[in-house]
Amino acid sequence: MKEYAWFAWLIVIPIAMGIISGLLQPAKKKRNRNRRKRPTKTMSKKTSTLPSRTSKSCRSDEVILTLALDQLNGVEFERLLALYFRGQGYQVHEVGVGGNDGGVDLVVVDKRGERTSVQAKCYADHNFVPVQTVRELVAAKRNHNCILSLLITTSDLTKPAKAEAEKFKVDYWHGGIIEQKLRAWGKWQPIKSRRA
């Protein structure tokens, strides 16, 4: 009889463990389902905030060509640069208009077919472009099959950003250079500038 009792326990224990495991399993699935839903809710929140970020108004090209750099918002600055590069004979692809650009706002293609990724940063004079922006541009240029990269800002780069740009051969135009290039182009004629 003791032999049968031992044999019965060998059967009862695995069955009991299976039942307990089965009871606990749906609880795990519910937790996983809730975990899956949380990122979806977060994504929908991010998606709902994107239109306000990308819906900055962009005045007409004629108006943009009469505004000083400090009177432009980011979208308008990108548009001004697109007009400038087209005026210089480049083919221009506006890939990141108004944010959510992944590090590249414009892809400009010269007559030889060389592609350059351009990141535009319309900042106030006291806000400098951080090193992270340079790193994003370096990584993003590969996604657009670009050989060269150019960072254009209305202000300047931080010292670490300049060092990173030199290291990865990222050309950059700060506020003074871009203003000089736009004036030499001739189509950009700001009526009133707050800068001297």
Coordinates of C-alpha atoms in Angstrom, one line a residue:
M1 CA 0.0 0.0 0.0
K2 CA 2.9 2.4 0.7
E3 CA 4.2 1.7 -2.8
Y4 CA 0.8 2.8 -4.3
A5 CA 0.7 5.9 -2.1
W6 CA 4.2 6.9 -3.4
F7 CA 3.1 6.3 -6.9
A8 CA -0.1 8.3 -6.4
W9 CA 2.0 11.3 -5.2
L10 CA 4.1 11.1 -8.3
I11 CA 0.9 11.6 -10.4
V12 CA -0.9 14.1 -8.1
I13 CA 2.1 16.5 -7.7
P14 CA 2.6 17.1 -11.4
I15 CA -1.1 17.5 -12.0
A16 CA -1.4 19.9 -9.1
M17 CA 1.5 21.9 -10.4
G18 CA -0.1 22.0 -13.9
I19 CA -3.3 23.3 -12.4
I20 CA -1.5 26.0 -10.4
S21 CA 0.5 26.9 -13.4
G22 CA -2.6 27.1 -15.5
L23 CA -4.3 29.4 -13.0
L24 CA -1.3 31.7 -12.9
Q25 CA -0.8 31.8 -16.6
P26 CA -3.8 34.0 -17.5
A27 CA -2.6 36.5 -14.9
K28 CA 0.7 36.8 -16.7
K29 CA -1.0 37.2 -20.1
K30 CA -3.2 40.0 -18.7
R31 CA -0.1 41.8 -17.4
N32 CA 1.6 41.4 -20.8
R33 CA -1.4 42.7 -22.6
N34 CA -1.4 45.8 -20.3
R35 CA 2.3 46.3 -21.0
R36 CA 1.6 46.2 -24.7
K37 CA -1.2 48.7 -24.4
R38 CA 0.9 51.2 -22.5
P39 CA 3.4 52.0 -25.3
T40 CA 0.5 52.3 -27.7
K41 CA -1.1 54.9 -25.5
T42 CA 2.3 56.7 -25.3
M43 CA 2.6 56.6 -29.0
S44 CA -0.8 58.0 -29.5
K45 CA 0.0 60.8 -27.1
K46 CA 3.2 61.6 -29.0
T47 CA 1.3 61.5 -32.3
S48 CA -1.3 63.9 -31.0
T49 CA 1.4 66.4 -30.0
L50 CA 3.2 66.2 -33.3
P51 CA 0.7 68.3 -35.3
S52 CA 1.1 71.3 -33.0
R53 CA 4.9 71.0 -33.4
T54 CA 4.8 70.7 -37.2
S55 CA 1.9 73.0 -37.9
K56 CA 3.9 76.2 -37.4
S57 CA 2.6 78.6 -39.9
C58 CA 4.8 79.3 -42.9
R59 CA 4.4 82.6 -44.6
S60 CA 4.6 82.8 -48.4
D61 CA 7.9 82.7 -50.2
E62 CA 7.6 86.4 -51.1
V63 CA 7.2 87.3 -47.4
I64 CA 10.0 85.0 -46.3
L65 CA 12.4 86.7 -48.7
T66 CA 11.7 90.1 -47.0
L67 CA 12.2 88.9 -43.4
A68 CA 15.4 89.1 -41.3
L69 CA 16.7 85.8 -40.0
D70 CA 15.6 86.6 -36.5
Q71 CA 12.0 87.1 -37.7
L72 CA 11.7 83.6 -39.2
N73 CA 10.5 80.5 -37.5
G74 CA 12.1 77.1 -38.1
V75 CA 9.9 76.1 -41.0
E76 CA 10.4 79.4 -42.7
F77 CA 14.1 79.2 -42.3
E78 CA 14.1 75.8 -43.9
R79 CA 12.0 77.2 -46.7
L80 CA 14.4 80.1 -47.2
L81 CA 17.3 77.7 -47.4
A82 CA 15.4 75.6 -50.0
L83 CA 14.9 78.7 -52.1
Y84 CA 18.5 79.6 -51.7
F85 CA 19.8 76.3 -52.9
R86 CA 17.4 76.1 -55.8
G87 CA 18.6 79.6 -56.8
Q88 CA 22.2 78.2 -56.7
G89 CA 21.2 75.5 -59.2
Y90 CA 20.8 72.6 -56.8
Q91 CA 17.9 70.1 -56.9
V92 CA 16.3 70.3 -53.4
H93 CA 14.3 67.7 -51.6
E94 CA 12.5 69.1 -48.5
V95 CA 12.5 65.9 -46.4
G96 CA 12.0 67.2 -42.9
V97 CA 9.8 70.3 -43.1
G98 CA 8.8 71.6 -39.7
G99 CA 10.3 69.1 -37.4
N100 CA 10.2 65.3 -37.0
D101 CA 13.0 65.2 -39.6
G102 CA 15.3 62.6 -38.1
G103 CA 18.3 64.9 -38.4
V104 CA 17.9 66.1 -42.0
D105 CA 15.8 68.9 -43.3
L106 CA 16.9 69.2 -46.9
V107 CA 18.8 67.0 -49.3
V108 CA 20.5 69.0 -52.0
V109 CA 21.8 67.5 -55.1
D110 CA 24.4 69.2 -57.3
K111 CA 24.8 68.9 -61.1
R112 CA 27.2 66.0 -60.7
G113 CA 24.6 64.1 -58.6
E114 CA 26.4 64.5 -55.3
R115 CA 23.9 64.5 -52.4
T116 CA 24.3 66.7 -49.3
S117 CA 22.2 66.3 -46.2
V118 CA 21.3 69.7 -44.7
Q119 CA 20.2 70.3 -41.1
A120 CA 18.8 73.8 -40.4
K121 CA 18.6 75.3 -37.0
C122 CA 16.9 78.7 -36.5
Y123 CA 18.1 79.7 -33.1
A124 CA 18.4 83.0 -31.2
D125 CA 21.9 84.4 -31.0
H126 CA 22.4 83.1 -27.4
N127 CA 21.3 79.5 -28.2
F128 CA 24.1 77.4 -29.6
V129 CA 23.6 74.2 -31.5
P130 CA 24.6 71.2 -29.3
V131 CA 26.9 68.3 -30.2
Q132 CA 23.8 65.9 -30.3
T133 CA 22.6 67.8 -33.4
V134 CA 25.9 67.1 -35.2
R135 CA 25.7 63.4 -34.3
E136 CA 22.2 63.1 -35.5
L137 CA 23.1 64.7 -38.8
V138 CA 26.1 62.3 -39.2
A139 CA 23.9 59.3 -38.6
A140 CA 21.0 60.6 -40.7
K141 CA 23.0 61.4 -43.8
R142 CA 23.4 57.7 -44.5
N143 CA 19.6 57.2 -44.5
H144 CA 19.4 59.7 -47.3
N145 CA 22.3 58.3 -49.3
C146 CA 24.3 61.5 -48.9
I147 CA 28.0 61.9 -49.2
L148 CA 28.3 65.3 -47.6
S149 CA 26.6 66.9 -44.7
L150 CA 26.0 70.6 -43.9
L151 CA 24.7 72.2 -40.7
I152 CA 23.3 75.7 -41.1
T153 CA 22.3 77.8 -38.1
T154 CA 21.3 81.4 -37.4
S155 CA 23.4 81.3 -34.3
D156 CA 26.6 79.1 -33.8
L157 CA 27.7 75.7 -32.5
T158 CA 29.0 74.9 -29.1
K159 CA 32.7 74.1 -28.8
P160 CA 32.0 70.3 -28.5
A161 CA 29.7 70.5 -31.5
K162 CA 32.4 72.3 -33.5
A163 CA 34.9 69.6 -32.5
E164 CA 32.5 66.8 -33.5
A165 CA 31.8 68.6 -36.8
E166 CA 35.5 68.7 -37.6
K167 CA 35.9 65.1 -36.6
F168 CA 33.2 63.8 -38.9
K169 CA 33.8 66.4 -41.7
V170 CA 30.4 68.1 -41.2
D171 CA 30.6 71.5 -42.9
Y172 CA 28.7 74.3 -41.0
W173 CA 27.5 77.8 -41.6
H174 CA 26.9 80.0 -38.6
G175 CA 24.7 83.1 -38.6
G176 CA 27.2 85.5 -40.1
I177 CA 28.1 83.1 -43.0
I178 CA 24.5 82.3 -43.9
E179 CA 23.5 85.9 -43.8
Q180 CA 26.5 86.8 -46.1
K181 CA 25.6 84.0 -48.5
L182 CA 21.9 85.1 -48.6
R183 CA 22.8 88.7 -49.3
A184 CA 25.2 87.7 -52.1
W185 CA 22.4 85.7 -53.6
G186 CA 20.4 88.9 -54.1
K187 CA 16.8 87.5 -53.8
W188 CA 16.8 87.7 -50.0
Q189 CA 16.2 91.4 -49.1
P190 CA 15.1 91.8 -45.5
I191 CA 13.1 95.0 -45.1
K192 CA 13.7 95.4 -41.4
S193 CA 16.3 93.7 -39.3
R194 CA 16.6 93.8 -35.5
R195 CA 20.3 93.0 -35.9
A196 CA 22.8 95.7 -36.8

